[in-house]
Coordinates of C-alpha atoms and ligand atoms in Angstrom, one line a residue:
X156 CA 28.8 11.7 -12.3
X157 CA 30.1 8.9 -15.0
X158 CA 28.4 7.2 -16.7
X159 CA 29.0 3.6 -18.6
X160 CA 25.6 2.5 -19.8
X161 CA 23.6 3.0 -22.9
X162 CA 19.3 3.5 -21.7
X163 CA 17.0 1.2 -22.3
X164 CA 15.3 0.7 -25.5
X165 CA 12.0 0.6 -23.4
X166 CA 11.3 2.9 -20.9
X167 CA 11.8 0.7 -16.6
X168 CA 9.0 2.1 -14.5
X169 CA 8.8 1.7 -11.0
X170 CA 5.9 -1.4 -11.3
X171 CA 3.9 -3.0 -14.4
X172 CA 0.0 -4.2 -13.6
X173 CA 0.8 -8.1 -13.4
X174 CA -2.1 -8.9 -16.6
X175 CA -3.4 -12.7 -16.5
X176 CA -4.1 -14.0 -20.0
X177 CA -6.7 -12.2 -21.7
X178 CA -8.6 -15.0 -22.9
X179 CA -9.4 -15.9 -18.8
X180 CA -10.3 -12.9 -18.8
X181 CA -12.8 -12.4 -22.0
X182 CA -14.0 -16.0 -20.2
X183 CA -15.3 -14.4 -17.5
X184 CA -16.4 -11.5 -19.0
X185 CA -18.6 -14.0 -21.1
X186 CA -20.0 -15.5 -17.5
X187 CA -21.4 -11.7 -17.0
X188 CA -23.0 -10.7 -20.6
X189 CA -24.4 -13.6 -20.0
X190 CA -25.4 -13.4 -16.4
X191 CA -26.5 -9.8 -17.1
X192 CA -25.7 -9.1 -13.5
X193 CA -22.4 -6.3 -13.3
X194 CA -22.4 -5.4 -10.1
X195 CA -24.2 -5.0 -6.9
X196 CA -23.3 -7.9 -4.7
X197 CA -23.1 -9.9 -7.9
X198 CA -22.0 -14.1 -8.1
X199 CA -18.4 -12.7 -8.8
X200 CA -18.0 -10.3 -5.6
X201 CA -19.2 -12.7 -4.0
X202 CA -17.2 -15.9 -5.3
X203 CA -14.1 -13.2 -4.6
X204 CA -15.6 -12.7 -1.3
X205 CA -15.2 -16.1 0.3
X206 CA -11.9 -17.0 -1.5
X207 CA -9.8 -13.6 -0.3
X208 CA -10.9 -14.6 2.5
X209 CA -8.8 -17.7 3.1
X210 CA -5.8 -16.4 0.9
X211 CA -5.5 -13.1 3.5
X212 CA -6.9 -15.9 6.9
X213 CA -9.3 -13.4 8.2
X214 CA -12.9 -14.2 9.7
X215 CA -14.2 -11.3 7.8
X216 CA -13.4 -9.4 4.9
X217 CA -15.2 -6.6 2.3
X218 CA -15.0 -5.8 -0.7
X219 CA -14.9 -2.0 -2.4
X220 CA -14.5 -0.1 -5.6
X221 CA -10.9 1.0 -4.3
X222 CA -9.1 1.4 -1.0
X223 CA -9.4 5.4 -0.7
X224 CA -13.2 4.6 -0.4
X225 CA -12.4 1.5 1.4
X226 CA -10.8 3.5 4.1
X227 CA -13.4 6.1 4.7
X228 CA -15.8 3.4 5.5
X229 CA -14.2 2.1 7.9
X230 CA -13.2 5.5 9.7
X231 CA -17.1 5.9 9.4
X232 CA -18.2 2.2 11.0
X233 CA -15.6 3.2 14.2
X234 CA -17.6 6.1 14.5
X235 CA -14.1 8.0 14.8
X236 CA -14.2 11.4 15.5
X237 CA -11.7 14.3 17.1
X238 CA -8.1 13.4 16.1
X239 CA -6.2 10.6 14.5
X240 CA -2.8 9.9 14.7
X241 CA -1.1 9.0 11.8
X242 CA 2.5 8.9 9.8
X243 CA 3.3 11.6 7.5
X244 CA 5.2 9.7 5.4
X245 CA 2.5 7.8 2.8
X246 CA 0.4 8.1 0.5
X247 CA -1.9 11.5 -0.2
X248 CA -4.7 9.6 0.6
X249 CA -4.2 7.9 4.4
X250 CA -4.5 11.9 5.3
X251 CA -7.4 12.7 2.8
X252 CA -9.4 10.0 4.6
X253 CA -9.3 11.7 7.9
X254 CA -10.4 15.1 6.2
X255 CA -12.8 13.4 4.4
X256 CA -14.3 12.4 7.5
X257 CA -13.9 15.7 8.9
X258 CA -10.5 14.7 11.1
X259 CA -7.5 16.6 11.8
X260 CA -4.9 13.8 10.8
X261 CA -2.1 13.8 13.7
X262 CA 1.2 13.4 12.4
X263 CA 4.0 11.7 14.1
X264 CA 7.5 10.9 13.7
X265 CA 8.6 7.5 12.1
X266 CA 11.2 4.7 12.8
X267 CA 14.0 5.4 10.3
X268 CA 14.4 1.8 10.0
X269 CA 11.6 0.4 9.2
X270 CA 9.4 4.2 8.2
X271 CA 7.0 2.8 9.8
X272 CA 5.1 5.1 12.9
X273 CA 7.4 5.3 15.8
X274 CA 5.4 2.9 17.9
X275 CA 7.5 5.0 21.0
X276 CA 6.2 7.9 20.4
X277 CA 2.2 7.8 20.0
X278 CA 2.0 8.2 23.2
X279 CA 2.8 11.6 22.7
X280 CA 0.9 13.1 20.8
X281 CA -2.3 11.5 22.4
X282 CA -5.0 13.9 24.0
X283 CA -8.6 13.8 24.8
X284 CA -9.4 14.2 21.4
X285 CA -8.1 10.9 19.9
X286 CA -9.8 8.4 19.3
X287 CA -7.8 6.2 16.8
X288 CA -4.6 5.3 15.5
X289 CA -4.1 5.1 11.6
X290 CA -1.1 3.3 10.5
X291 CA 0.2 2.2 7.6
X292 CA 2.8 -1.2 7.0
X293 CA 4.6 0.9 4.3
X294 CA 5.7 -0.4 0.9
X295 CA 4.6 -4.0 3.1
X296 CA 6.5 -4.0 6.1
X297 CA 3.6 -4.5 9.5
X298 CA 4.1 -1.5 11.9
X299 CA 5.2 -2.7 15.5
X300 CA 1.3 -4.1 15.9
X301 CA 2.3 -5.6 18.9
X302 CA 2.8 -2.4 21.0
X303 CA 0.3 -0.2 19.2
X304 CA -2.8 -2.7 20.9
X305 CA -0.8 -1.9 23.9
X306 CA -1.2 2.2 22.9
X307 CA -4.9 2.2 21.5
X308 CA -6.0 -1.0 24.7
X309 CA -4.1 0.9 27.6
X310 CA -6.1 4.3 26.2
X311 CA -9.1 3.2 24.9
X312 CA -8.7 4.2 20.8
X313 CA -9.1 2.0 17.6
X314 CA -6.6 1.3 15.5
X315 CA -7.0 1.5 11.6
X316 CA -4.4 -0.3 9.4
X317 CA -3.6 1.7 6.2
X318 CA -2.8 -2.4 4.7
X319 CA -2.4 -1.2 1.0
X320 CA 0.8 -2.2 0.2
X321 CA 0.0 -5.3 2.6
X322 CA -1.0 -7.6 0.3
X323 CA -1.0 -11.1 1.7
X324 CA 2.3 -9.8 4.1
X325 CA 1.9 -12.9 7.3
X326 CA 3.4 -11.5 11.0
X327 CA 4.1 -15.1 12.7
X328 CA 1.5 -16.9 10.4
X329 CA -1.3 -14.8 10.6
X330 CA -2.3 -13.0 8.1
X331 CA -1.9 -8.7 8.3
X332 CA -5.4 -7.7 8.6
X333 CA -5.9 -9.7 12.0
X334 CA -4.0 -7.0 13.1
X335 CA -6.2 -3.9 14.6
X336 CA -9.7 -3.2 14.5
X337 CA -9.6 -3.1 10.9
X338 CA -7.3 -2.9 7.9
X339 CA -7.6 -1.9 4.3
X340 CA -5.8 -3.5 1.6
X341 CA -5.3 -1.5 -2.2
X342 CA -6.6 -3.5 -5.2
X343 CA -5.4 -1.1 -7.3
X344 CA -3.2 -2.1 -10.4
X345 CA 0.1 -1.0 -8.9
X346 CA -0.4 -3.6 -6.9
X347 CA 0.7 -6.8 -6.6
X348 CA -3.3 -8.3 -6.3
X349 CA -5.2 -6.2 -8.4
X350 CA -8.5 -5.9 -9.8
X351 CA -7.7 -2.9 -12.1
X352 CA -8.9 -0.4 -9.2
X353 CA -10.4 -2.1 -5.7
X354 CA -9.5 -2.7 -2.2
X355 CA -10.8 -4.3 1.1
X356 CA -11.6 -4.6 4.6
X357 CA -10.9 -6.8 6.9
X358 CA -12.1 -6.9 10.6
X359 CA -12.8 -9.2 13.3
X360 CA -15.5 -8.5 14.5
X361 CA -18.9 -10.0 13.5
X362 CA -20.6 -7.0 13.7
X363 CA -19.2 -5.0 11.4
X364 CA -19.8 -6.8 8.6
X365 CA -24.0 -5.2 8.6
X366 CA -22.2 -2.1 8.8
X367 CA -19.7 -1.4 6.8
X368 CA -21.8 -3.5 3.9
X369 CA -25.0 -0.7 4.5
X370 CA -21.9 1.8 4.9
X371 CA -20.6 0.6 0.8
X372 CA -23.7 0.4 -0.7
X373 CA -26.1 3.6 0.3
X374 CA -27.0 2.5 4.5
X375 CA -29.6 0.2 2.1
X376 CA -31.1 -2.3 4.0
X377 CA -34.0 -3.5 1.5
X378 CA -36.5 -1.6 -0.8
X379 CA -38.4 0.1 1.6
X380 CA -35.2 1.3 4.0
X381 CA -32.4 3.0 4.3
X382 CA -31.0 2.8 7.8
X383 CA -27.5 5.0 7.5
X384 CA -26.0 7.8 4.8
X385 CA -23.9 5.6 3.1
X386 CA -21.6 5.8 0.0
X387 CA -21.3 4.0 -3.3
X388 CA -18.5 2.0 -2.5
X389 CA -19.3 -1.1 -4.7
X390 CA -16.7 -3.6 -6.7
X391 CA -18.2 -4.6 -10.0
X392 CA -18.5 -8.2 -12.0
X393 CA -15.7 -6.7 -14.1
X394 CA -13.3 -6.0 -11.0
X395 CA -14.3 -9.0 -9.5
X396 CA -13.7 -11.5 -12.4
X397 CA -9.9 -9.5 -13.3
X398 CA -9.2 -10.3 -9.3
X399 CA -10.6 -13.8 -9.5
X400 CA -8.7 -14.6 -12.3
X401 CA -5.1 -12.5 -11.2
X402 CA -5.9 -15.2 -7.7
X403 CA -3.8 -17.3 -9.8
X404 CA -0.9 -15.7 -10.7
X405 CA -0.5 -13.7 -7.7
X406 CA 1.9 -16.9 -6.2
X407 CA 4.9 -16.7 -9.3
X408 CA 4.7 -13.2 -9.6
X409 CA 5.3 -13.4 -5.5
X410 CA 8.7 -15.4 -6.7
X411 CA 9.8 -14.1 -9.8
X412 CA 9.6 -10.8 -7.4
X413 CA 11.6 -11.7 -4.5
X414 CA 14.3 -12.8 -6.8
X415 CA 14.5 -10.3 -8.1
X416 CA 15.0 -8.1 -4.8
X417 CA 17.7 -10.6 -4.2
X418 CA 19.5 -9.7 -6.9
X419 CA 19.0 -6.0 -5.9
X420 CA 20.8 -6.9 -2.9
X421 CA 23.3 -9.3 -3.5
X422 CA 24.3 -6.1 -6.5
X423 CA 23.9 -3.6 -3.6
X424 CA 25.4 -5.0 -0.6
X425 CA 28.1 -2.8 0.4
X426 CA 27.8 0.2 -1.8
X427 CA 28.3 3.1 0.9
X428 CA 25.6 4.8 1.6
X429 CA 23.1 2.3 0.0
X430 CA 20.5 1.2 2.8
X431 CA 17.8 -1.2 2.9
X432 CA 14.2 -1.2 4.6
X433 CA 14.5 -3.1 8.1
X434 CA 11.8 -6.9 7.9
X435 CA 11.7 -8.8 10.8
X436 CA 11.6 -12.8 10.9
X437 CA 8.7 -13.6 12.1
X438 CA 7.5 -11.8 8.7
X439 CA 6.4 -13.4 5.5
X440 CA 6.7 -10.7 2.3
X441 CA 5.0 -10.1 -0.5
X442 CA 8.0 -8.4 -1.9
X443 CA 5.2 -5.2 -3.2
X444 CA 7.8 -2.3 -2.9
X445 CA 12.0 -2.5 -3.5
X446 CA 13.3 0.6 -1.8
X447 CA 16.9 1.7 -0.4
X448 CA 17.6 4.5 1.5
X449 CA 20.8 7.1 -0.2
X450 CA 22.4 8.5 2.5
X451 CA 23.9 11.7 0.5
X452 CA 27.1 12.2 2.7
X453 CA 28.8 8.2 1.9
X454 CA 27.0 8.0 -1.6
X455 CA 28.4 10.8 -2.9
X456 CA 25.1 11.1 -4.8
X457 CA 21.9 13.3 -3.7
X458 CA 18.7 11.3 -3.4
X459 CA 17.8 13.6 -6.6
X460 CA 20.4 13.3 -8.3
X461 CA 20.0 9.8 -8.4
X462 CA 16.3 9.6 -9.3
X463 CA 17.2 12.5 -12.2
X464 CA 20.0 10.1 -13.6
X465 CA 17.8 7.7 -14.5
X466 CA 15.8 9.4 -16.0
X467 CA 18.1 9.5 -19.0
X468 CA 19.0 5.9 -18.8
X469 CA 15.1 5.9 -19.4
X470 CA 14.3 4.9 -15.8
X471 CA 11.4 5.6 -13.6
X472 CA 11.9 4.9 -10.6
X473 CA 9.8 7.3 -7.2
X474 CA 10.5 9.2 -4.1
X475 CA 7.6 7.5 -2.6
X476 CA 7.1 9.0 -0.2
X477 CA 8.6 13.1 -0.8
X478 CA 6.4 15.2 0.3
X479 CA 5.6 14.1 3.1
X480 CA 1.8 15.2 3.7
X481 CA 2.5 16.4 6.2
X482 CA 4.2 18.9 3.7
X483 CA 1.2 19.2 1.1
X484 CA -0.8 22.8 1.3
X485 CA -3.5 21.3 2.7
X486 CA -1.8 20.0 6.2
X487 CA 1.1 22.4 6.6
X488 CA -0.5 24.4 9.0
X489 CA -0.7 21.8 11.3
X490 CA 1.2 22.1 14.7
X491 CA 1.7 18.4 14.4
X492 CA 2.9 18.9 10.9
X493 CA 6.1 20.8 12.7
X494 CA 9.7 19.9 11.4
X495 CA 10.6 19.7 14.6
X496 CA 8.1 17.0 15.2
X497 CA 9.1 14.8 12.3
X498 CA 12.9 14.3 12.4
X499 CA 13.0 11.0 11.1
X500 CA 9.9 11.3 8.1
X501 CA 12.2 14.7 6.8
X502 CA 15.2 12.6 7.0
X503 CA 13.8 9.3 5.2
X504 CA 11.8 11.0 3.0
X505 CA 14.9 13.2 0.7
X506 CA 16.8 10.0 1.3
X507 CA 14.3 6.5 -0.3
X508 CA 13.8 5.5 -4.3
X509 CA 11.1 3.1 -5.0
X510 CA 13.2 1.1 -7.8
X511 CA 11.6 -0.8 -10.5
X512 CA 10.2 -4.0 -9.3
X513 CA 7.8 -6.1 -11.0
X514 CA 7.5 -9.7 -12.6
X515 CA 8.2 -9.1 -15.8
X516 CA 12.0 -7.5 -15.2
X517 CA 14.3 -10.3 -16.1
X518 CA 18.1 -10.3 -14.0
X519 CA 20.0 -9.1 -16.2
X520 CA 17.8 -6.3 -16.0
X521 CA 17.9 -5.0 -12.5
X522 CA 21.7 -5.5 -13.0
X523 CA 22.0 -3.2 -15.5
X524 CA 19.9 -0.8 -13.4
X525 CA 22.0 -1.6 -10.4
X526 CA 25.4 -0.8 -12.5
X527 CA 23.1 2.2 -13.3
X528 CA 23.0 3.6 -10.0
X529 CA 27.1 2.3 -8.9
X530 CA 28.2 4.6 -11.7
X531 CA 26.6 7.7 -10.0
X532 CA 28.2 7.3 -6.8
X533 CA 30.4 10.5 -6.4
Ligands
LIG854 N1 -2.4 4.9 1.0 C1 -1.3 4.3 0.3 C2 -1.0 3.9 1.6 C3 -1.4 3.5 -0.7 O1 -0.3 4.0 -1.2 C4 -2.4 3.5 -0.9 C5 -2.7 3.6 -2.8 C6 -3.5 4.4 -0.8 C7 -4.3 4.2 0.3 C8 -5.1 4.5 -1.4 O2 -5.2 3.2 -2.3 P1 -6.6 3.4 -3.8 O3 -7.7 3.9 -3.6 O4 -5.7 3.6 -4.7 O5 -6.7 1.8 -4.1 C9 0.0 4.6 -7.2 C10 -1.0 3.9 -7.5 O6 -1.8 4.2 -8.1 C11 -1.5 4.2 -5.4 O7 -3.1 3.3 -5.6 C12 -0.7 3.6 -4.9 N2 -1.0 3.9 -3.2 C13 0.3 4.4 -4.6 C14 1.7 4.5 -4.6 O8 0.6 4.7 -6.1 P2 0.8 7.3 -8.5 O9 0.1 8.2 -8.4 O10 2.4 6.7 -8.0 O11 0.1 6.4 -10.3 P3 1.1 6.3 -11.3 O12 -0.5 6.3 -12.3 O13 2.1 7.3 -11.3 O14 1.7 5.0 -11.5 C15 3.3 4.3 -11.3 C16 3.3 3.5 -12.2 O15 2.9 1.8 -12.2 C17 4.0 4.3 -12.9 O16 4.9 5.2 -14.0 C18 3.2 3.5 -14.4 C19 2.6 2.3 -13.5 N3 1.6 2.1 -14.4 C20 0.5 2.4 -13.0 C21 -0.9 1.8 -13.6 C22 -2.1 3.1 -13.0 C23 1.1 1.2 -15.4 O17 2.0 1.0 -16.0 N4 0.1 1.3 -15.6 C24 -1.0 1.1 -14.8 O18 -2.2 1.4 -15.6 O19 0.0 5.7 -7.3

């Protein structure tokens, strides 16, 4: 492989957190100091919850200290048990949440174009033990939400969406958090909108609000009544304050990322063996990730060679999501982890590469990264 380029002086990571003006955060912190109210449903927490409900166009929302705890509570709140059908092409948190609920993850293959759970294969994975489908809007691209709901309704299953990547995504103008019984969004530092660590559950069932809010606060109803075995899932006031400040920045950040993705697509268009994730026209994207697929036979170099090659230029792409969760030592013995069941997921996990994407990158940086990629072509 020839290379004609100098490495970047500073490392280029797959992402960098969106950081607000420090003075704005300090102002928020002063208010918290004065109030002496640091956590447990404080004013910042409640304010952020209200604002996010409007932005995400959802009727009910509960904030959490991170997305993983939120997802654990989502399973608890719907009283899931037995088996839940999910995707192996996701972050470790997704199947782990099932395991923490004493539920067996059943891995279903993915659609190679969207990289989401293949809705045509879900039905064949249903058994008498199945209680739900836990699908992931991977990289913020929506699942086939209508087909999944139709299957769930036919079999009496619950649907939870791991929408960790899908903050403010919309389908046909409807907030993504409205689909299924419950959706979880992550507000981790690596996300478009973040609270350093954090997350939320959104849902349409009014009755769930009380149950979810009890579950995230040890099940404490009042000073003398604890009504269920809850956990500590509360978002504190500092987290909420960072979120409140960042709400003023996300529109601009989303726009910058859109421009960068357009540049990536323009520079990489027509290169043999480079493919993009498919997104339907009815989707309002959040531009959370930019992911390419590298077909080794057509490109002349493997995904791993490209990943390693980039490092020499101080560019740190990521192989999200390799290895598949079904290949983790804790899951590989499951019958649904068999390669024959997950042919598309296996292939995609070997081809996929998450490219650097964050508002601070310049157009020139993207052009340079694309030129490097072209230099790896065999
Ligand atoms: N479901 C799905 C589908 C998910 O993707 C995730 C999380 C969850 C559930 C769980 O949600 P949370 O419980 O996390 O809310 C990162 C994130 O930590 C994780 O939240 C995210 N998914 C996952 C896809 O990416 P790592 O292990 O790859 O992070 P790390 O530390 O390698 O960071 C990636 C890059 O970001 C670094 O190379 C540099 C940059 N970075 C990172 C941090 C933390 C910074 O520049 N500053 C920072 O503070 O998991």
